[in-house]
Short mmCIF file of C-alpha atoms in Angstrom, two decimals:
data_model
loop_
_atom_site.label_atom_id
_atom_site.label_comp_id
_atom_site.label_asym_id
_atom_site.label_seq_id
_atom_site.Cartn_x
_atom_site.Cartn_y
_atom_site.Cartn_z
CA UNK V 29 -34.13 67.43 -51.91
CA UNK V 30 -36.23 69.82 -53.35
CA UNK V 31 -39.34 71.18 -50.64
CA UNK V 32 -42.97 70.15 -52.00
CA UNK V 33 -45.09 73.20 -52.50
CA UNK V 34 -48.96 72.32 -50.40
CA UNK V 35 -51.44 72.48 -52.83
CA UNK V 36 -53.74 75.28 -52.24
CA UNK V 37 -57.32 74.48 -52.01
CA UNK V 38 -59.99 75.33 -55.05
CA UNK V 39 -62.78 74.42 -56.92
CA UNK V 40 -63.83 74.67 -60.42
CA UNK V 41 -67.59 74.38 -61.68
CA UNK V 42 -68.91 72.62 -64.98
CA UNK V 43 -71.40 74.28 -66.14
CA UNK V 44 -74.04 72.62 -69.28
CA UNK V 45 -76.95 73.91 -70.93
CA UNK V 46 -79.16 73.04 -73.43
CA UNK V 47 -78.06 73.36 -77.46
CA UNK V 48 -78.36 77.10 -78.30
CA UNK V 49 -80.00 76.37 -81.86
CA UNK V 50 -81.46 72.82 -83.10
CA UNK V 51 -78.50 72.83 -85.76
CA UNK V 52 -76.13 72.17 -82.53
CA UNK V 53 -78.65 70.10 -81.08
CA UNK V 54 -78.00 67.70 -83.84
CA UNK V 55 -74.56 67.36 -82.30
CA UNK V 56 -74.42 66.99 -79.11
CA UNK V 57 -77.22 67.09 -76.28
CA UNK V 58 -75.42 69.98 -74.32
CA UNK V 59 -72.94 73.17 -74.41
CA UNK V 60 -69.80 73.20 -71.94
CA UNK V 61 -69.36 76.10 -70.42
CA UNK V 62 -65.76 77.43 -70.98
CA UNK V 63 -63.43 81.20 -70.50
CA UNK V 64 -60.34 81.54 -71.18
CA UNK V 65 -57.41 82.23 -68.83
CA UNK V 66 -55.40 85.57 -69.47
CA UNK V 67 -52.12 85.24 -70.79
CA UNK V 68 -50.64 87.59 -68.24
CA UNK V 69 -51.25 84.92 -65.01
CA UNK V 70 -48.98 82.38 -64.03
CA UNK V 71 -51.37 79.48 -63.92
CA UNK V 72 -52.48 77.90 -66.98
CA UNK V 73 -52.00 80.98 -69.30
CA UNK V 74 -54.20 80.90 -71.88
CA UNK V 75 -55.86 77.75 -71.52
CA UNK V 76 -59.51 76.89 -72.19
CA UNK V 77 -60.83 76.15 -68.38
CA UNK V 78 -64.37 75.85 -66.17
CA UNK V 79 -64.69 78.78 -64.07
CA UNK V 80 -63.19 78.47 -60.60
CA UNK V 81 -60.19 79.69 -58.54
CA UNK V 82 -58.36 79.09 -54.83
CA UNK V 83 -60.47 78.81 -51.73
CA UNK V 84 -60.79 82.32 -49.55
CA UNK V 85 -60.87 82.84 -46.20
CA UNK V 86 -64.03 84.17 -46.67
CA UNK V 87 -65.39 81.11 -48.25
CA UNK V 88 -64.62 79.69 -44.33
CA UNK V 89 -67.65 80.88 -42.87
CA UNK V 90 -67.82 77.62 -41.00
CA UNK V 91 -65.85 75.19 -39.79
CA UNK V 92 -66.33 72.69 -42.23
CA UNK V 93 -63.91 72.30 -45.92
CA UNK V 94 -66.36 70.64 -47.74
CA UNK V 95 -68.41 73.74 -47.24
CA UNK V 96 -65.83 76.03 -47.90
CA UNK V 97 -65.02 74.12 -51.06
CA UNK V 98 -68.78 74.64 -52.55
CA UNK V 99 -68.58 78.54 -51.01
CA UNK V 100 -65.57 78.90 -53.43
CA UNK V 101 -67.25 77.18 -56.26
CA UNK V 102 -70.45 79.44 -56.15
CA UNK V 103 -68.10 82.95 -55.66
CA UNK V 104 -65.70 81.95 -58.91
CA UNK V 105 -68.49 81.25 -61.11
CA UNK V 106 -69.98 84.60 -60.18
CA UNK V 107 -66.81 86.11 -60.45
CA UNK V 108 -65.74 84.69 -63.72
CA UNK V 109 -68.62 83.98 -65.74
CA UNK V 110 -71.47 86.33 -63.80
CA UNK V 111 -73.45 83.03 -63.20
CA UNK V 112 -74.81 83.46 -59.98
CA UNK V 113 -76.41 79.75 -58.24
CA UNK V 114 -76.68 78.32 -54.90
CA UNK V 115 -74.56 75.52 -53.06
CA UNK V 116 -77.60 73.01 -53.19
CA UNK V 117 -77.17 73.64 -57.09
CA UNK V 118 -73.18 71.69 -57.20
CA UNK V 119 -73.00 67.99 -57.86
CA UNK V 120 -69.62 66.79 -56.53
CA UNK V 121 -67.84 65.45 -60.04
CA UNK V 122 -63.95 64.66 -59.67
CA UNK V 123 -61.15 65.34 -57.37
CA UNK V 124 -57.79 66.74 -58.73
CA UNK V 125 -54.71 67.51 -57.21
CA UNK V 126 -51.83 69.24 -58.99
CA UNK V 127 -48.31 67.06 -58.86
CA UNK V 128 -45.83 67.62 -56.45
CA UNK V 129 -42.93 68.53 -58.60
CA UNK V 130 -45.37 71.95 -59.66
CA UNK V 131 -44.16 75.11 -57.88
CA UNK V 132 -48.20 76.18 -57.93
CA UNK V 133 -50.31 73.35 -56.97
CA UNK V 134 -53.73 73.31 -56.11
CA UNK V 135 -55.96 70.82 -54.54
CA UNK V 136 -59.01 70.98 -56.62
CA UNK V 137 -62.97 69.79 -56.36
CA UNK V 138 -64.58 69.58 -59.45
CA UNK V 139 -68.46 70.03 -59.51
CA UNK V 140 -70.85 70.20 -62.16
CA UNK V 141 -74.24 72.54 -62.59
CA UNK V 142 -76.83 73.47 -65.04
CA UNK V 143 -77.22 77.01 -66.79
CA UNK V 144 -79.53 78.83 -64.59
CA UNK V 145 -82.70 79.40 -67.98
CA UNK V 146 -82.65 83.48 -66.99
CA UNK V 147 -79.00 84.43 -66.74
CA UNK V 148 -76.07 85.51 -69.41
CA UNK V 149 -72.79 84.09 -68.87
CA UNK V 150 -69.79 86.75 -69.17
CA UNK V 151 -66.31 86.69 -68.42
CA UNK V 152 -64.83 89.37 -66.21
CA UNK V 153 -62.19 90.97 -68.84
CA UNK V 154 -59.58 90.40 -65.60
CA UNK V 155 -58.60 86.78 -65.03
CA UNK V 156 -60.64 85.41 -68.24
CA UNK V 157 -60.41 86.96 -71.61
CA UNK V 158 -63.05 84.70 -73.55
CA UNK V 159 -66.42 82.64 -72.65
CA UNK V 160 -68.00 80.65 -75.18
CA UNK V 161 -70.54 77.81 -75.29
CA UNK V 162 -68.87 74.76 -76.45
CA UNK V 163 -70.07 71.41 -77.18
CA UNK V 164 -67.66 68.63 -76.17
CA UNK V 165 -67.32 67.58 -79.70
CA UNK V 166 -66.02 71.15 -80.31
CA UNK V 167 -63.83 71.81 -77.86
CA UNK V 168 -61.99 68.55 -78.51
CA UNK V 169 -61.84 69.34 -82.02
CA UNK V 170 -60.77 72.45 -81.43
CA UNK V 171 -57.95 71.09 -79.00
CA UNK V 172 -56.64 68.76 -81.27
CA UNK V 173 -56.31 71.30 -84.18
CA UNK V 174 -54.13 73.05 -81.46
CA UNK V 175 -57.02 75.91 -82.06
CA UNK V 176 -57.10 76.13 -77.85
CA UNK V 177 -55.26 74.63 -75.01
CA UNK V 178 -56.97 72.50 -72.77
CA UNK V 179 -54.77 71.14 -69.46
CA UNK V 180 -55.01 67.31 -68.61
CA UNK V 181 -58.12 67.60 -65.89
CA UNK V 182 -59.92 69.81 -68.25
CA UNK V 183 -59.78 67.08 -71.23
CA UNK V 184 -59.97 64.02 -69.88
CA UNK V 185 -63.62 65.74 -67.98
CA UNK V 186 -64.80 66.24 -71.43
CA UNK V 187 -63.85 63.62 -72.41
CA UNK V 188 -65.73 61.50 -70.19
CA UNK V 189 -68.87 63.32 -70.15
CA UNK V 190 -69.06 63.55 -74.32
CA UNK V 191 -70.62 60.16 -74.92
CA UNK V 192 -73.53 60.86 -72.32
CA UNK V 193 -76.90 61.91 -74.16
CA UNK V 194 -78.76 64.86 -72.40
CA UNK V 195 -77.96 66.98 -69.05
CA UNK V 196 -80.23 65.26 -67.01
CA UNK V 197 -77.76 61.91 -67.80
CA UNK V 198 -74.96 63.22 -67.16
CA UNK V 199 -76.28 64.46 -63.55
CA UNK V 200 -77.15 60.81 -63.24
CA UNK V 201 -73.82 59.73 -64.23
CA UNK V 202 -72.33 61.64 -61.79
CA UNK V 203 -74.58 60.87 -58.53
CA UNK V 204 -73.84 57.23 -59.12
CA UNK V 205 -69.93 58.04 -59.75
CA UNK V 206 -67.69 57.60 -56.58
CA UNK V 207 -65.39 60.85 -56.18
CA UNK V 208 -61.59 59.45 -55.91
CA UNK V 209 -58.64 61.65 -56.00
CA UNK V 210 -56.31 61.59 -58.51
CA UNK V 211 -52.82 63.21 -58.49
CA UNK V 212 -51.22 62.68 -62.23
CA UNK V 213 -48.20 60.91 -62.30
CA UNK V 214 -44.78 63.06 -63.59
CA UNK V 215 -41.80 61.84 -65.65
CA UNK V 216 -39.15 63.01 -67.64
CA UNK V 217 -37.41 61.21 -69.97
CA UNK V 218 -34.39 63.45 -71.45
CA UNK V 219 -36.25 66.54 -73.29
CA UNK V 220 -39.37 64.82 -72.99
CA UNK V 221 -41.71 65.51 -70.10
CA UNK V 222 -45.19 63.38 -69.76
CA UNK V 223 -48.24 63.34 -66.86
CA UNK V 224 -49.32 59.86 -66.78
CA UNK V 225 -53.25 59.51 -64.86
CA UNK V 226 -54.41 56.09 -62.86
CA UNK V 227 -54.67 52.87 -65.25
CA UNK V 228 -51.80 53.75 -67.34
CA UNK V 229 -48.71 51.45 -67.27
CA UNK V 230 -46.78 53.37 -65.51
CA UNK V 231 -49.45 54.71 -63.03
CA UNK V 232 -51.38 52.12 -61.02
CA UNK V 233 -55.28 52.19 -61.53
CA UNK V 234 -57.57 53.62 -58.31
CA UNK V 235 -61.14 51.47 -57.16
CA UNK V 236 -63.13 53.71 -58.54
CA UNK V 237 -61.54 56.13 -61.00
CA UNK V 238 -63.09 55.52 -64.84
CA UNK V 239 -60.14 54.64 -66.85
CA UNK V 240 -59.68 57.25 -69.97
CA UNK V 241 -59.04 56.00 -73.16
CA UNK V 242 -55.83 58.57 -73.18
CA UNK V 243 -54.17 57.97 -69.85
CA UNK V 244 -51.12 60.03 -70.71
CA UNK V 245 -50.45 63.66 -72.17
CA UNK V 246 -46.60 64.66 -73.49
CA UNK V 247 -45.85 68.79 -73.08
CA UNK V 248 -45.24 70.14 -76.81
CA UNK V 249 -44.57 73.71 -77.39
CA UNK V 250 -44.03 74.25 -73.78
CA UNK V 251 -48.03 74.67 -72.92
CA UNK V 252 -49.60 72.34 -74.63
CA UNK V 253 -50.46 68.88 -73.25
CA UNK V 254 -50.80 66.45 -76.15
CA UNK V 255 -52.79 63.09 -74.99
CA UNK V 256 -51.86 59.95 -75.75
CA UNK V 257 -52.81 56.19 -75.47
CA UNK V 258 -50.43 54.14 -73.66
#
């Protein structure tokens, strides 16, 4: 029997401003913040992510995880994107946890935040190659023109925030929203290898979790995760 890998604690941060020009504005009420992983790591090369990364020791200040796990977010998005904003600023948003049959897995809090109106996002020319601005519509446009890579968390969080109408919504959405921890389901089926989240078929739904309209993603190419409905 093959030994399950712990999952490694982290956090990620969503970060949404305000249209850049009116012309976007028409589009969408807000701008995702997004960088781009470097090619050269061995965790989602390439991919289209929200700035975050493992929990440090340092981030352990006290003894207390959900602490650490805000500590963590604040540091990344620093890091990454030179965003700099407090713990008070993080609204808890999702909880994900990498499958077991992954040989990196990480245990993963999701929170979302709003642009500080003085600061320049950059990415750090190290871990992230690329920051831009997108709008939801965009980046899952861009995704399904296979234009970017987005991985299965990353997605289906777009996703669910698209249809909301202005930052201040979405922060509602999300104070109201119970945080429920969702490990995707893995199966492979000859040559064919699929993640399956709660409320498909072949994944029992969990009291809380917002079913997705695509509640299952297929690997093509060997990096991409294609969604599908069941």
């Amino acid at each position: 029997m093959t030994e399950i890998v712990p999952a490694r604690p982290a956090s990620t941060v969503v970060v949404l401003r305000d249209p850049s020009t009116p012309l976007r504005a028409r589009g969408s009420a807000f701008e995702i913040l997004m960088v781009r992983r470097n090619d050269q790591v061995a965790f989602m090369a390439g991919s289209y992510v929200f700035p975050g990364g493992r929990v440090d020791q340092g981030d352990r200040l006290v003894h207390d995880e959900t602490v650490a796990f805000r500590a963590a977010a604040v540091r990344e998005l620093q890091e990454e994107a030179n965003v700099r904003i407090g713990v008070d600023d993080l609204h808890p948003l999702a909880h994900w946890v990498t499958p077991e049959i992954e040989i990196r897995r990480y245990d993963t809090f999701f929170f979302l935040a709003r642009m500080p109106r003085d600061q320049v996002a950059r990415h750090d020319e190290g871990e992230t190659t690329a920051l831009e601005w997108l709008t939801p519509a965009e980046a899952i446009a861009r995704f399904r023109r296979k234009e970017l890579l987005l991985p299965p968390p990353t997605y289906t969080t777009i996703c669910q925030i698209a249809p909301l109408r202005s930052i201040d919504e979405v922060l509602d959405w999300v104070k109201r929203r119970p945080i429920v921890r969702v490990m995707p389901g893995f199966f492979k089926n000859g040559e064919e290898v699929t993640l399956t989240l709660p409320g498909d078929p072949l994944y029992p739904t969990i009291p809380g979790w917002d079913v997705p309209e695509e509640t299952r993603f297929v690997l093509e190419d060997g990096n991409r995760w294609a969604p599908r409905k069941p």
